[in-house]
Amino acid sequence: MQWVVATAAFLASAVEFVEAFTIVLVVGVTVNWRSALLGALAAAATLALLVATLGVALVQWVPLDILRTVIGTLLLLFGLKWLKNAIMRYAGLKARHDEEAIYEETQAELRARGEVDASSSRFDLFGFLLSYKSVLLEGLEVAFIVITFGLSAATSTVSRSSGIASAALGALLAGLLVILVGALVRAPLANVPENTLKFVVGIMLTTFGTFWLGEGFGGEWPLSDVFLLILAAIYLGASFLLIAWLKQVKKQQQARARESQSVPTPAQTQEVKP
Amino acid sequence: MKVIKAIYNFIVGDMVILIGVALAIIVLTLINNVGALAPLKGFSGLFLIIAVLGSLVASLSREADIWR
């Protein structure tokens, strides 16, 4: 069992599943639960098939050195994307994900379509497809993380399939937890700290991406695997500095906006003159 | 073209980060394969970390410039 891999997959999956759950919930409440759950199950089956086929293909046929370079690069790109977005959200330069707003918006769209009878249990193709699409799109990121992160855990002592199994287990637990909490709450999971989770996962993906890419190019890190903690600390420290800097930029921008509003326009100045 | 754009958006979605990481990989490949650059091999890890942080800072600077 690869605990780091399982934890990273769990955190990343939890965020994505919360986002997918909001759409499944709105379809369930507004259209009907039969279509919503069938769509979610069909998407989960598609994703499981994707992880199984792509994961097995990569495990069996791609040499480890090539895999480390490719997976390291993908993890790095993916991690930097998550980290950048999380930093921007912390600094207030990007809107945070608002599950309640998404819920209201999607519900309004569904009601505007008309022909919605929530009391009916008849299969609704539109509801099925909406649920399927949302789970599949959010789940694709999870599948990507499970495959890449699981494969990146492969070492001389740990097999590649064991890494994928650990990552898949982490993702499965996150999915079950979201379903359980969602079933109890029956409302959008707005209190989940999505940005914090994305920030942590961004740091983890970037750390492992850098580590594996370095090893893929034949480099050796000082202190071996312990250097992962040092890398994470470096990226964490740099991210906090960047958040502080971007908050400063936003404050300056807001101050300038206030100044420009308080300065009278030439037309207003002329009116005051006798 | 649409498929390539969808893959690009899915994996990275940011040209600055993509170029930064691509440049880092090119330099690391050169360090590993060009004999004259072999003495730099010991610094490849440090170079990679600087390249990653540089890409992140450059990408966020661009976003900050939009706000200025």
mmCIF file of C-alpha atoms in Angstrom:
data_model
loop_
_atom_site.group_PDB
_atom_site.id
_atom_site.type_symbol
_atom_site.label_atom_id
_atom_site.label_comp_id
_atom_site.label_asym_id
_atom_site.label_seq_id
_atom_site.Cartn_x
_atom_site.Cartn_y
_atom_site.Cartn_z
ATOM 1 C CA MET A 1 0.000 0.000 0.000
ATOM 2 C CA GLN A 2 1.434 3.366 -1.074
ATOM 3 C CA TRP A 3 0.030 5.796 1.481
ATOM 4 C CA VAL A 4 1.301 9.002 -0.160
ATOM 5 C CA VAL A 5 -0.154 7.959 -3.510
ATOM 6 C CA ALA A 6 -3.454 6.908 -1.929
ATOM 7 C CA THR A 7 -3.701 10.192 0.013
ATOM 8 C CA ALA A 8 -2.969 12.353 -3.029
ATOM 9 C CA ALA A 9 -5.533 10.434 -5.108
ATOM 10 C CA PHE A 10 -8.051 10.668 -2.232
ATOM 11 C CA LEU A 11 -7.697 14.462 -1.907
ATOM 12 C CA ALA A 12 -7.754 15.135 -5.644
ATOM 13 C CA SER A 13 -10.725 12.823 -6.151
ATOM 14 C CA ALA A 14 -12.656 14.328 -3.237
ATOM 15 C CA VAL A 15 -12.556 17.767 -4.898
ATOM 16 C CA GLU A 16 -13.648 16.450 -8.279
ATOM 17 C CA PHE A 17 -16.371 14.221 -6.815
ATOM 18 C CA VAL A 18 -17.814 17.135 -4.818
ATOM 19 C CA GLU A 19 -18.098 19.104 -8.083
ATOM 20 C CA ALA A 20 -19.690 16.163 -9.903
ATOM 21 C CA PHE A 21 -22.024 15.457 -6.960
ATOM 22 C CA THR A 22 -23.554 18.950 -7.248
ATOM 23 C CA ILE A 23 -24.726 18.238 -10.807
ATOM 24 C CA VAL A 24 -25.935 14.700 -10.009
ATOM 25 C CA LEU A 25 -27.873 16.116 -7.052
ATOM 26 C CA VAL A 26 -29.514 18.844 -9.107
ATOM 27 C CA VAL A 27 -30.513 16.323 -11.799
ATOM 28 C CA GLY A 28 -31.852 13.982 -9.110
ATOM 29 C CA VAL A 29 -33.910 16.679 -7.405
ATOM 30 C CA THR A 30 -35.098 18.498 -10.531
ATOM 31 C CA VAL A 31 -35.509 15.678 -13.089
ATOM 32 C CA ASN A 32 -35.516 12.348 -11.220
ATOM 33 C CA TRP A 33 -33.111 10.159 -9.249
ATOM 34 C CA ARG A 34 -33.323 7.236 -11.676
ATOM 35 C CA SER A 35 -31.828 9.202 -14.581
ATOM 36 C CA ALA A 36 -29.274 10.960 -12.336
ATOM 37 C CA LEU A 37 -27.961 7.758 -10.738
ATOM 38 C CA LEU A 38 -27.927 5.789 -14.003
ATOM 39 C CA GLY A 39 -25.894 8.598 -15.627
ATOM 40 C CA ALA A 40 -23.439 8.680 -12.699
ATOM 41 C CA LEU A 41 -23.058 4.878 -12.690
ATOM 42 C CA ALA A 42 -22.501 4.747 -16.462
ATOM 43 C CA ALA A 43 -19.802 7.432 -16.182
ATOM 44 C CA ALA A 44 -18.129 5.609 -13.257
ATOM 45 C CA ALA A 45 -18.063 2.407 -15.345
ATOM 46 C CA THR A 46 -16.525 4.297 -18.304
ATOM 47 C CA LEU A 47 -13.826 5.737 -16.031
ATOM 48 C CA ALA A 48 -13.050 2.353 -14.449
ATOM 49 C CA LEU A 49 -12.659 0.890 -17.936
ATOM 50 C CA LEU A 50 -10.323 3.747 -18.919
ATOM 51 C CA VAL A 51 -8.103 3.305 -15.844
ATOM 52 C CA ALA A 52 -8.021 -0.481 -16.295
ATOM 53 C CA THR A 53 -7.142 -0.480 -20.004
ATOM 54 C CA LEU A 54 -4.768 2.505 -20.100
ATOM 55 C CA GLY A 55 -3.202 1.624 -16.750
ATOM 56 C CA VAL A 56 -2.565 -2.009 -17.709
ATOM 57 C CA ALA A 57 -1.196 -0.994 -21.128
ATOM 58 C CA LEU A 58 1.284 1.445 -19.568
ATOM 59 C CA VAL A 59 2.264 -0.993 -16.812
ATOM 60 C CA GLN A 60 3.004 -3.831 -19.222
ATOM 61 C CA TRP A 61 4.557 -2.246 -22.281
ATOM 62 C CA VAL A 62 6.334 1.020 -21.444
ATOM 63 C CA PRO A 63 9.878 0.836 -19.993
ATOM 64 C CA LEU A 64 10.261 2.404 -16.522
ATOM 65 C CA ASP A 65 12.827 5.068 -17.529
ATOM 66 C CA ILE A 66 10.656 6.409 -20.354
ATOM 67 C CA LEU A 67 7.608 6.198 -18.120
ATOM 68 C CA ARG A 68 9.303 8.254 -15.382
ATOM 69 C CA THR A 69 10.131 11.066 -17.810
ATOM 70 C CA VAL A 70 6.680 11.115 -19.421
ATOM 71 C CA ILE A 71 4.764 10.722 -16.157
ATOM 72 C CA GLY A 72 7.032 13.257 -14.426
ATOM 73 C CA THR A 73 6.339 15.797 -17.179
ATOM 74 C CA LEU A 74 2.573 15.203 -17.082
ATOM 75 C CA LEU A 75 2.460 15.378 -13.272
ATOM 76 C CA LEU A 76 4.470 18.596 -13.356
ATOM 77 C CA LEU A 77 2.196 20.239 -15.948
ATOM 78 C CA PHE A 78 -0.953 19.098 -14.187
ATOM 79 C CA GLY A 79 0.366 20.032 -10.731
ATOM 80 C CA LEU A 80 1.449 23.517 -11.832
ATOM 81 C CA LYS A 81 -2.015 24.104 -13.333
ATOM 82 C CA TRP A 82 -3.741 23.171 -10.046
ATOM 83 C CA LEU A 83 -1.224 25.100 -7.962
ATOM 84 C CA LYS A 84 -1.498 28.251 -10.079
ATOM 85 C CA ASN A 85 -5.307 28.238 -9.924
ATOM 86 C CA ALA A 86 -5.310 27.613 -6.149
ATOM 87 C CA ILE A 87 -2.803 30.463 -5.579
ATOM 88 C CA MET A 88 -4.932 32.818 -7.683
ATOM 89 C CA ARG A 89 -8.071 31.847 -5.738
ATOM 90 C CA TYR A 90 -6.317 32.449 -2.383
ATOM 91 C CA ALA A 91 -5.137 35.860 -3.621
ATOM 92 C CA GLY A 92 -8.639 36.757 -4.797
ATOM 93 C CA LEU A 93 -7.673 37.014 -8.473
ATOM 94 C CA LYS A 94 -9.979 34.139 -9.418
ATOM 95 C CA ALA A 95 -13.453 33.330 -8.159
ATOM 96 C CA ARG A 96 -13.719 30.356 -5.811
ATOM 97 C CA HIS A 97 -15.861 27.397 -6.806
ATOM 98 C CA ASP A 98 -19.337 28.064 -5.420
ATOM 99 C CA GLU A 99 -21.285 24.786 -5.312
ATOM 100 C CA GLU A 100 -24.511 26.484 -4.217
ATOM 101 C CA ALA A 101 -24.355 28.959 -7.122
ATOM 102 C CA ILE A 102 -23.670 26.110 -9.584
ATOM 103 C CA TYR A 103 -26.612 24.173 -8.098
ATOM 104 C CA GLU A 104 -29.005 27.139 -8.469
ATOM 105 C CA GLU A 105 -27.751 27.920 -11.987
ATOM 106 C CA THR A 106 -28.111 24.344 -13.256
ATOM 107 C CA GLN A 107 -31.521 23.981 -11.633
ATOM 108 C CA ALA A 108 -32.718 27.192 -13.314
ATOM 109 C CA GLU A 109 -31.421 25.904 -16.674
ATOM 110 C CA LEU A 110 -33.234 22.587 -16.220
ATOM 111 C CA ARG A 111 -36.483 24.301 -15.217
ATOM 112 C CA ALA A 112 -36.208 26.690 -18.182
ATOM 113 C CA ARG A 113 -36.138 23.647 -20.445
ATOM 114 C CA GLY A 114 -39.596 22.750 -19.202
ATOM 115 C CA GLU A 115 -41.147 19.285 -19.412
ATOM 116 C CA VAL A 116 -39.637 18.469 -16.024
ATOM 117 C CA ASP A 117 -41.622 16.222 -13.740
ATOM 118 C CA ALA A 118 -39.571 15.439 -10.643
ATOM 119 C CA SER A 119 -42.268 13.119 -9.274
ATOM 120 C CA SER A 120 -42.004 10.856 -12.321
ATOM 121 C CA SER A 121 -39.515 7.981 -12.220
ATOM 122 C CA ARG A 122 -39.561 7.694 -16.040
ATOM 123 C CA PHE A 123 -36.079 7.595 -17.618
ATOM 124 C CA ASP A 124 -35.124 11.055 -18.904
ATOM 125 C CA LEU A 125 -32.370 11.062 -21.554
ATOM 126 C CA PHE A 126 -31.380 14.697 -20.960
ATOM 127 C CA GLY A 127 -31.024 14.168 -17.206
ATOM 128 C CA PHE A 128 -29.058 10.953 -17.798
ATOM 129 C CA LEU A 129 -26.667 12.680 -20.235
ATOM 130 C CA LEU A 130 -26.172 15.712 -17.978
ATOM 131 C CA SER A 131 -25.333 13.480 -15.024
ATOM 132 C CA TYR A 132 -23.097 11.232 -17.192
ATOM 133 C CA LYS A 133 -21.221 14.204 -18.696
ATOM 134 C CA SER A 134 -20.529 15.912 -15.373
ATOM 135 C CA VAL A 135 -19.266 12.747 -13.653
ATOM 136 C CA LEU A 136 -17.198 11.775 -16.710
ATOM 137 C CA LEU A 137 -15.563 15.205 -17.120
ATOM 138 C CA GLU A 138 -14.754 15.633 -13.432
ATOM 139 C CA GLY A 139 -13.748 11.977 -13.199
ATOM 140 C CA LEU A 140 -11.333 12.220 -16.134
ATOM 141 C CA GLU A 141 -9.018 14.335 -13.997
ATOM 142 C CA VAL A 142 -9.314 11.720 -11.251
ATOM 143 C CA ALA A 143 -8.529 8.921 -13.723
ATOM 144 C CA PHE A 144 -5.536 10.868 -14.994
ATOM 145 C CA ILE A 145 -4.221 11.391 -11.455
ATOM 146 C CA VAL A 146 -4.820 7.742 -10.506
ATOM 147 C CA ILE A 147 -2.864 6.493 -13.534
ATOM 148 C CA THR A 148 0.022 8.976 -13.459
ATOM 149 C CA PHE A 149 0.423 9.139 -9.698
ATOM 150 C CA GLY A 150 0.024 5.383 -9.343
ATOM 151 C CA LEU A 151 2.680 4.732 -11.991
ATOM 152 C CA SER A 152 5.021 7.348 -10.530
ATOM 153 C CA ALA A 153 5.147 5.336 -7.300
ATOM 154 C CA ALA A 154 6.827 2.463 -9.109
ATOM 155 C CA THR A 155 10.310 1.732 -7.808
ATOM 156 C CA SER A 156 12.566 -1.252 -7.889
ATOM 157 C CA THR A 157 10.778 -2.627 -4.809
ATOM 158 C CA VAL A 158 7.204 -1.564 -5.520
ATOM 159 C CA SER A 159 5.411 -2.788 -8.625
ATOM 160 C CA ARG A 160 3.624 -0.354 -10.910
ATOM 161 C CA SER A 161 0.271 -2.117 -10.589
ATOM 162 C CA SER A 162 0.507 -1.763 -6.784
ATOM 163 C CA GLY A 163 0.856 2.020 -7.216
ATOM 164 C CA ILE A 164 -2.215 2.199 -9.470
ATOM 165 C CA ALA A 165 -4.170 -0.004 -7.034
ATOM 166 C CA SER A 166 -3.272 2.337 -4.128
ATOM 167 C CA ALA A 167 -4.283 5.421 -6.122
ATOM 168 C CA ALA A 168 -7.531 3.759 -7.266
ATOM 169 C CA LEU A 169 -8.321 2.810 -3.651
ATOM 170 C CA GLY A 170 -7.789 6.429 -2.542
ATOM 171 C CA ALA A 171 -10.111 7.645 -5.317
ATOM 172 C CA LEU A 172 -12.732 5.011 -4.489
ATOM 173 C CA LEU A 173 -12.732 5.975 -0.793
ATOM 174 C CA ALA A 174 -13.149 9.642 -1.721
ATOM 175 C CA GLY A 175 -16.067 8.752 -4.009
ATOM 176 C CA LEU A 176 -17.779 6.679 -1.309
ATOM 177 C CA LEU A 177 -17.254 9.426 1.284
ATOM 178 C CA VAL A 178 -18.758 12.091 -0.987
ATOM 179 C CA ILE A 179 -21.746 9.831 -1.786
ATOM 180 C CA LEU A 180 -22.259 9.043 1.925
ATOM 181 C CA VAL A 181 -22.043 12.675 3.076
ATOM 182 C CA GLY A 182 -24.131 13.795 0.095
ATOM 183 C CA ALA A 183 -26.840 11.235 0.883
ATOM 184 C CA LEU A 184 -26.984 12.466 4.488
ATOM 185 C CA VAL A 185 -26.891 16.188 3.714
ATOM 186 C CA ARG A 186 -28.939 16.156 0.481
ATOM 187 C CA ALA A 187 -27.585 19.582 -0.472
ATOM 188 C CA PRO A 188 -24.558 20.900 -2.379
ATOM 189 C CA LEU A 189 -21.410 20.231 -0.327
ATOM 190 C CA ALA A 190 -20.529 23.916 -0.108
ATOM 191 C CA ASN A 191 -18.505 23.621 3.120
ATOM 192 C CA VAL A 192 -15.801 21.376 1.667
ATOM 193 C CA PRO A 193 -12.572 23.445 1.516
ATOM 194 C CA GLU A 194 -12.128 22.809 -2.194
ATOM 195 C CA ASN A 195 -9.368 25.352 -2.735
ATOM 196 C CA THR A 196 -7.281 24.064 0.172
ATOM 197 C CA LEU A 197 -7.586 20.523 -1.197
ATOM 198 C CA LYS A 198 -6.618 21.714 -4.677
ATOM 199 C CA PHE A 199 -3.658 23.609 -3.243
ATOM 200 C CA VAL A 200 -2.390 20.542 -1.329
ATOM 201 C CA VAL A 201 -2.825 18.298 -4.371
ATOM 202 C CA GLY A 202 -1.105 20.899 -6.583
ATOM 203 C CA ILE A 203 1.906 20.899 -4.226
ATOM 204 C CA MET A 204 1.981 17.074 -4.159
ATOM 205 C CA LEU A 205 1.703 16.670 -7.942
ATOM 206 C CA THR A 206 4.365 19.337 -8.591
ATOM 207 C CA THR A 207 6.686 17.765 -5.997
ATOM 208 C CA PHE A 208 6.378 14.247 -7.410
ATOM 209 C CA GLY A 209 6.523 15.552 -10.996
ATOM 210 C CA THR A 210 9.814 17.344 -10.331
ATOM 211 C CA PHE A 211 11.230 14.316 -8.495
ATOM 212 C CA TRP A 212 10.373 11.807 -11.212
ATOM 213 C CA LEU A 213 11.354 14.056 -14.083
ATOM 214 C CA GLY A 214 14.752 14.578 -12.424
ATOM 215 C CA GLU A 215 15.179 10.818 -11.994
ATOM 216 C CA GLY A 216 13.954 10.194 -15.533
ATOM 217 C CA PHE A 217 16.912 12.243 -16.764
ATOM 218 C CA GLY A 218 19.289 10.096 -14.749
ATOM 219 C CA GLY A 219 19.725 12.596 -11.920
ATOM 220 C CA GLU A 220 19.994 11.561 -8.285
ATOM 221 C CA TRP A 221 18.453 13.625 -5.516
ATOM 222 C CA PRO A 222 20.374 14.140 -2.279
ATOM 223 C CA LEU A 223 18.934 12.068 0.635
ATOM 224 C CA SER A 224 16.999 9.967 -1.918
ATOM 225 C CA ASP A 225 13.206 9.801 -1.230
ATOM 226 C CA VAL A 226 13.511 12.121 1.804
ATOM 227 C CA PHE A 227 14.180 14.920 -0.689
ATOM 228 C CA LEU A 228 10.454 14.751 -1.589
ATOM 229 C CA LEU A 229 9.716 16.474 1.750
ATOM 230 C CA ILE A 230 12.319 19.170 1.039
ATOM 231 C CA LEU A 231 10.854 19.726 -2.438
ATOM 232 C CA ALA A 232 7.347 20.019 -0.982
ATOM 233 C CA ALA A 233 8.626 22.543 1.595
ATOM 234 C CA ILE A 234 10.300 24.614 -1.157
ATOM 235 C CA TYR A 235 7.128 24.726 -3.264
ATOM 236 C CA LEU A 236 4.961 25.419 -0.205
ATOM 237 C CA GLY A 237 7.161 28.330 0.888
ATOM 238 C CA ALA A 238 7.290 29.758 -2.638
ATOM 239 C CA SER A 239 3.499 29.457 -2.955
ATOM 240 C CA PHE A 240 2.903 31.385 0.298
ATOM 241 C CA LEU A 241 5.226 34.161 -0.914
ATOM 242 C CA LEU A 242 3.391 34.287 -4.255
ATOM 243 C CA ILE A 243 -0.009 34.475 -2.525
ATOM 244 C CA ALA A 244 1.209 37.393 -0.361
ATOM 245 C CA TRP A 245 2.583 39.192 -3.437
ATOM 246 C CA LEU A 246 -0.617 38.691 -5.473
ATOM 247 C CA LYS A 247 -2.753 39.914 -2.554
ATOM 248 C CA GLN A 248 -0.631 43.077 -2.557
ATOM 249 C CA VAL A 249 -1.216 43.472 -6.314
ATOM 250 C CA LYS A 250 -4.957 43.134 -5.798
ATOM 251 C CA LYS A 251 -4.955 45.709 -2.974
ATOM 252 C CA GLN A 252 -3.070 48.190 -5.189
ATOM 253 C CA GLN A 253 -5.509 47.580 -8.008
ATOM 254 C CA GLN A 254 -8.506 48.151 -5.698
ATOM 255 C CA ALA A 255 -6.921 51.344 -4.282
ATOM 256 C CA ARG A 256 -6.390 52.671 -7.815
ATOM 257 C CA ALA A 257 -9.987 51.847 -8.709
ATOM 258 C CA ARG A 258 -11.232 53.750 -5.626
ATOM 259 C CA GLU A 259 -9.002 56.756 -6.465
ATOM 260 C CA SER A 260 -10.258 56.908 -10.037
ATOM 261 C CA GLN A 261 -13.854 56.858 -8.738
ATOM 262 C CA SER A 262 -13.263 59.689 -6.228
ATOM 263 C CA VAL A 263 -11.458 62.048 -8.682
ATOM 264 C CA PRO A 264 -14.106 64.327 -10.275
ATOM 265 C CA THR A 265 -14.472 64.216 -14.032
ATOM 266 C CA PRO A 266 -13.805 67.449 -16.057
ATOM 267 C CA ALA A 267 -17.576 67.869 -16.551
ATOM 268 C CA GLN A 268 -18.189 67.739 -12.796
ATOM 269 C CA THR A 269 -15.412 70.339 -12.215
ATOM 270 C CA GLN A 270 -16.966 72.765 -14.692
ATOM 271 C CA GLU A 271 -20.353 72.549 -12.995
ATOM 272 C CA VAL A 272 -18.856 73.696 -9.668
ATOM 273 C CA LYS A 273 -17.224 76.790 -11.211
ATOM 274 C CA PRO A 274 -19.237 80.058 -10.922
ATOM 275 C CA MET B 1 -7.416 20.821 -33.885
ATOM 276 C CA LYS B 2 -10.290 20.798 -31.392
ATOM 277 C CA VAL B 3 -8.991 17.555 -29.879
ATOM 278 C CA ILE B 4 -5.475 18.992 -29.447
ATOM 279 C CA LYS B 5 -6.899 22.118 -27.820
ATOM 280 C CA ALA B 6 -9.054 20.016 -25.486
ATOM 281 C CA ILE B 7 -6.020 17.925 -24.446
ATOM 282 C CA TYR B 8 -3.953 21.104 -23.960
ATOM 283 C CA ASN B 9 -6.671 22.661 -21.787
ATOM 284 C CA PHE B 10 -7.111 19.444 -19.824
ATOM 285 C CA ILE B 11 -3.429 18.926 -19.015
ATOM 286 C CA VAL B 12 -2.048 22.439 -18.656
ATOM 287 C CA GLY B 13 -4.145 25.225 -20.229
ATOM 288 C CA ASP B 14 -1.339 27.761 -19.764
ATOM 289 C CA MET B 15 1.183 28.565 -22.491
ATOM 290 C CA VAL B 16 3.755 30.098 -20.087
ATOM 291 C CA ILE B 17 3.887 26.945 -17.940
ATOM 292 C CA LEU B 18 4.013 24.719 -21.035
ATOM 293 C CA ILE B 19 6.905 26.684 -22.573
ATOM 294 C CA GLY B 20 8.750 26.813 -19.220
ATOM 295 C CA VAL B 21 8.530 23.057 -18.678
ATOM 296 C CA ALA B 22 9.376 22.344 -22.346
ATOM 297 C CA LEU B 23 12.500 24.552 -22.133
ATOM 298 C CA ALA B 24 13.550 22.816 -18.906
ATOM 299 C CA ILE B 25 13.225 19.413 -20.609
ATOM 300 C CA ILE B 26 15.241 20.598 -23.636
ATOM 301 C CA VAL B 27 18.048 21.912 -21.395
ATOM 302 C CA LEU B 28 18.051 18.704 -19.305
ATOM 303 C CA THR B 29 18.250 16.630 -22.516
ATOM 304 C CA LEU B 30 21.206 18.721 -23.685
ATOM 305 C CA ILE B 31 22.980 18.389 -20.336
ATOM 306 C CA ASN B 32 22.525 14.618 -20.525
ATOM 307 C CA ASN B 33 23.584 14.169 -24.140
ATOM 308 C CA VAL B 34 26.190 16.834 -24.965
ATOM 309 C CA GLY B 35 29.650 15.920 -23.698
ATOM 310 C CA ALA B 36 30.731 19.524 -23.151
ATOM 311 C CA LEU B 37 27.806 20.065 -20.765
ATOM 312 C CA ALA B 38 28.477 16.921 -18.723
ATOM 313 C CA PRO B 39 30.025 18.863 -15.770
ATOM 314 C CA LEU B 40 26.594 20.493 -15.281
ATOM 315 C CA LYS B 41 24.933 17.123 -14.707
ATOM 316 C CA GLY B 42 25.265 17.460 -10.931
ATOM 317 C CA PHE B 43 23.219 20.660 -11.034
ATOM 318 C CA SER B 44 20.338 19.292 -13.122
ATOM 319 C CA GLY B 45 18.068 18.853 -10.075
ATOM 320 C CA LEU B 46 18.670 22.410 -8.911
ATOM 321 C CA PHE B 47 18.100 23.664 -12.454
ATOM 322 C CA LEU B 48 14.796 21.767 -12.661
ATOM 323 C CA ILE B 49 13.508 23.272 -9.382
ATOM 324 C CA ILE B 50 14.462 26.790 -10.524
ATOM 325 C CA ALA B 51 12.780 26.182 -13.899
ATOM 326 C CA VAL B 52 9.565 24.989 -12.231
ATOM 327 C CA LEU B 53 9.449 27.963 -9.852
ATOM 328 C CA GLY B 54 10.352 30.320 -12.713
ATOM 329 C CA SER B 55 7.481 28.988 -14.844
ATOM 330 C CA LEU B 56 5.026 29.405 -11.957
ATOM 331 C CA VAL B 57 6.213 32.949 -11.182
ATOM 332 C CA ALA B 58 6.145 33.937 -14.873
ATOM 333 C CA SER B 59 2.629 32.585 -15.329
ATOM 334 C CA LEU B 60 1.322 34.343 -12.207
ATOM 335 C CA SER B 61 3.117 37.588 -13.178
ATOM 336 C CA ARG B 62 1.219 37.551 -16.438
ATOM 337 C CA GLU B 63 -2.051 37.164 -14.547
ATOM 338 C CA ALA B 64 -1.043 39.981 -12.167
ATOM 339 C CA ASP B 65 -0.245 42.245 -15.124
ATOM 340 C CA ILE B 66 -3.787 41.789 -16.380
ATOM 341 C CA TRP B 67 -5.025 43.085 -13.016
ATOM 342 C CA ARG B 68 -2.677 46.090 -12.922
#
